[in-house]
Amino acid sequence: MEGTLQRPKHTAELLQDILERAKALPEQGKVADYIPALAEVNPDYTGIAVAELDGNVHIAGDAQIPFSIQSISKIFGLTLAMERMGDALWQRVRMEPSGQAFNSIMQLEWEQGIPRNPFINAGAIVVADTLVSHYSASRTALIQFVRSLANNPLIHADETVWQSEREHGSRNAALAYLMKSFNNIEADVETVLDHYFYQCSLNMSCVDVARSLAFLANRGLQPSSREIICDPRSTHRINAMLSTSGMYDQSGEFAFSVGLPAKSGVGGGLVAVVPDYGVICAWSPKLNRFGNSCRGMYMVTQLAEELGLSVYS
Ligand code: GLU
């Protein structure tokens, strides 16, 4: 019908089609190995899930296999911190794109220990500090929050990855101690790092991730539970920062070519929010030079294009 959005195929069929095309692409990318436990994953895993606001979930491939969500966890930490801290949080972390690597130290020194945004490591460590300072058991608060959002009590941290992050976390420790020297970390640095590594090591499937973040597509209201997770202003702010800073140093290009608030992690996960429609989560471990999943980028880009999903059109 003229004037209405033409869905070329049923969403599930479309996902399957896109997944197969992604798997047929020439081999590219590399699994992250700077955290050795991450390199253990089967590089061929490929999955995608779309959780729609009406509760429908469409999947293809390995969408139900839990993976290391890594930096996608920064969204959960931030949401909790924004609710607990209010506007005081923005004295300690800004909302600007960094234009630097996610774990860069230089900018933090120039800018006196105030990280550019909550989606680079330094910013997420400040957020972790606020949670450690606020809760007597911050890791428990976080995991309970994530489990209830995803409606999956089985979500847990991967002990091996958590340990591996601790053992190879010198750069994150450097960021944290540098910020401590500028009085931008309040709690004990090692406790803050432990919380940060814990949240990075959460294992969730594409279905879990897509379901859990549905509130970001729905002005803060979690459609499955009807619970208010955050207010519309916070939802707007999280989505805005995801749009400008969620995809590492490829955020501009992702906005340019796809146009959805999104976050990726070095475990190969990529989540994209489609306001008023739902949440897409794709996963495949091989990363491009920016740290974004090669197949994940391809699948989300294709899906957004074929369904006409963009916040900018
Ligand atoms: N745990 C990883 C780190 O801190 C997260 C990186 C990421 O996914 O961007 O280095």
CSV table of N, CA and C and ligand atoms in Angstrom, one decimal, residues 34-35 38 68-74 102-103 119-121 125 161 165 168-169 171-172 175 196-197 199-201 248 263-268 287 290-291, ligand 1:
chain,number,residue,atom,x,y,z
A,34,TYR,N,43.1,-9.1,24.1
A,34,TYR,CA,43.8,-8.3,25.2
A,34,TYR,C,43.3,-8.7,26.6
A,35,ILE,N,42.1,-9.3,26.6
A,35,ILE,CA,41.6,-10.0,27.8
A,35,ILE,C,41.7,-11.5,27.4
A,38,LEU,N,38.7,-13.8,26.7
A,38,LEU,CA,37.8,-13.5,25.6
A,38,LEU,C,38.2,-14.2,24.3
A,68,SER,N,29.9,-12.7,26.4
A,68,SER,CA,30.5,-11.7,27.3
A,68,SER,C,30.0,-10.3,26.8
A,69,ILE,N,29.2,-9.6,27.6
A,69,ILE,CA,28.6,-8.4,27.1
A,69,ILE,C,29.6,-7.2,27.1
A,70,GLN,N,30.6,-7.3,28.0
A,70,GLN,CA,31.7,-6.3,28.1
A,70,GLN,C,31.0,-4.9,28.2
A,71,SER,N,31.4,-4.0,27.2
A,71,SER,CA,31.0,-2.6,27.4
A,71,SER,C,29.5,-2.4,27.3
A,72,ILE,N,28.8,-3.3,26.8
A,72,ILE,CA,27.3,-3.1,26.7
A,72,ILE,C,26.8,-2.9,28.2
A,73,SER,N,27.6,-3.5,29.1
A,73,SER,CA,27.2,-3.4,30.5
A,73,SER,C,27.2,-2.0,31.0
A,74,LYS,N,28.0,-1.1,30.3
A,74,LYS,CA,28.1,0.3,30.7
A,74,LYS,C,26.7,1.0,30.7
A,102,PHE,N,38.8,3.9,23.5
A,102,PHE,CA,37.9,3.7,24.7
A,102,PHE,C,38.7,3.7,26.0
A,103,ASN,N,40.0,3.3,25.9
A,103,ASN,CA,40.8,3.1,27.1
A,103,ASN,C,42.0,4.1,27.1
A,119,PHE,N,30.6,6.1,28.4
A,119,PHE,CA,30.8,4.9,27.6
A,119,PHE,C,32.2,4.6,27.3
A,120,ILE,N,33.1,5.5,27.6
A,120,ILE,CA,34.5,5.1,27.6
A,120,ILE,C,34.9,4.5,28.9
A,121,ASN,N,36.0,3.8,29.0
A,121,ASN,CA,36.3,3.0,30.2
A,121,ASN,C,36.4,4.0,31.4
A,125,ILE,N,34.2,3.7,34.8
A,125,ILE,CA,34.8,3.5,36.1
A,125,ILE,C,34.3,4.6,37.1
A,161,VAL,N,36.3,-14.9,32.9
A,161,VAL,CA,36.5,-13.6,32.3
A,161,VAL,C,36.8,-12.5,33.3
A,165,GLU,N,40.1,-10.3,33.4
A,165,GLU,CA,40.1,-8.9,33.4
A,165,GLU,C,40.9,-8.3,34.5
A,168,HIS,N,44.6,-8.7,33.7
A,168,HIS,CA,45.1,-7.9,32.6
A,168,HIS,C,44.5,-6.5,32.6
A,169,GLY,N,44.2,-6.0,33.7
A,169,GLY,CA,43.5,-4.7,33.8
A,169,GLY,C,44.4,-3.5,34.2
A,171,ARG,N,45.7,-1.1,32.5
A,171,ARG,CA,45.3,0.1,31.9
A,171,ARG,C,44.1,0.7,32.6
A,172,ASN,N,43.1,-0.1,32.9
A,172,ASN,CA,41.9,0.4,33.6
A,172,ASN,C,42.3,0.8,35.0
A,175,LEU,N,43.8,4.2,34.7
A,175,LEU,CA,42.7,5.3,34.5
A,175,LEU,C,42.1,5.6,35.9
A,196,TYR,N,33.7,-2.8,38.3
A,196,TYR,CA,33.8,-2.6,36.9
A,196,TYR,C,34.0,-3.8,36.1
A,197,PHE,N,35.0,-4.6,36.5
A,197,PHE,CA,35.4,-5.9,35.8
A,197,PHE,C,34.2,-6.9,35.9
A,199,GLN,N,31.0,-6.2,36.1
A,199,GLN,CA,29.9,-5.9,35.2
A,199,GLN,C,30.3,-6.2,33.7
A,200,CYS,N,31.5,-5.9,33.4
A,200,CYS,CA,32.0,-6.3,32.0
A,200,CYS,C,31.9,-7.8,31.7
A,201,SER,N,32.1,-8.6,32.8
A,201,SER,CA,32.1,-10.0,32.6
A,201,SER,C,30.7,-10.7,32.6
A,248,TYR,N,32.4,3.3,19.9
A,248,TYR,CA,33.9,3.6,19.9
A,248,TYR,C,34.1,4.8,18.9
A,263,LYS,N,25.3,0.5,21.2
A,263,LYS,CA,26.5,0.3,22.0
A,263,LYS,C,27.1,-1.1,21.6
A,264,SER,N,28.4,-1.1,21.5
A,264,SER,CA,29.0,-2.4,21.3
A,264,SER,C,30.0,-2.7,22.4
A,265,GLY,N,30.4,-4.0,22.4
A,265,GLY,CA,31.4,-4.4,23.4
A,265,GLY,C,32.4,-5.3,22.7
A,266,VAL,N,33.6,-5.4,23.3
A,266,VAL,CA,34.7,-6.2,22.7
A,266,VAL,C,34.4,-7.7,22.7
A,267,GLY,N,33.3,-8.1,23.3
A,267,GLY,CA,32.9,-9.5,23.2
A,267,GLY,C,32.2,-9.8,21.9
A,268,GLY,N,32.0,-8.7,21.1
A,268,GLY,CA,31.3,-8.9,19.8
A,268,GLY,C,29.8,-8.6,19.8
A,287,LEU,N,36.1,-8.8,15.6
A,287,LEU,CA,35.9,-7.3,15.6
A,287,LEU,C,36.7,-6.6,14.5
A,290,PHE,N,38.0,-0.9,14.9
A,290,PHE,CA,37.5,0.0,15.9
A,290,PHE,C,37.0,-0.7,17.1
A,291,GLY,N,37.0,-2.0,17.0
A,291,GLY,CA,36.5,-2.8,18.2
A,291,GLY,C,35.0,-3.2,18.1
B,1,GLU,N1,36.3,-5.0,30.0
B,1,GLU,C1,36.8,-4.3,28.8
B,1,GLU,C2,37.8,-3.3,29.2
B,1,GLU,O1,37.7,-2.7,30.2
B,1,GLU,C3,35.6,-3.6,28.2
B,1,GLU,C4,35.9,-3.0,26.9
B,1,GLU,C5,34.8,-2.9,25.9
B,1,GLU,O2,34.0,-3.7,25.7
B,1,GLU,O3,34.8,-1.8,25.3
B,1,GLU,O4,38.8,-3.1,28.6
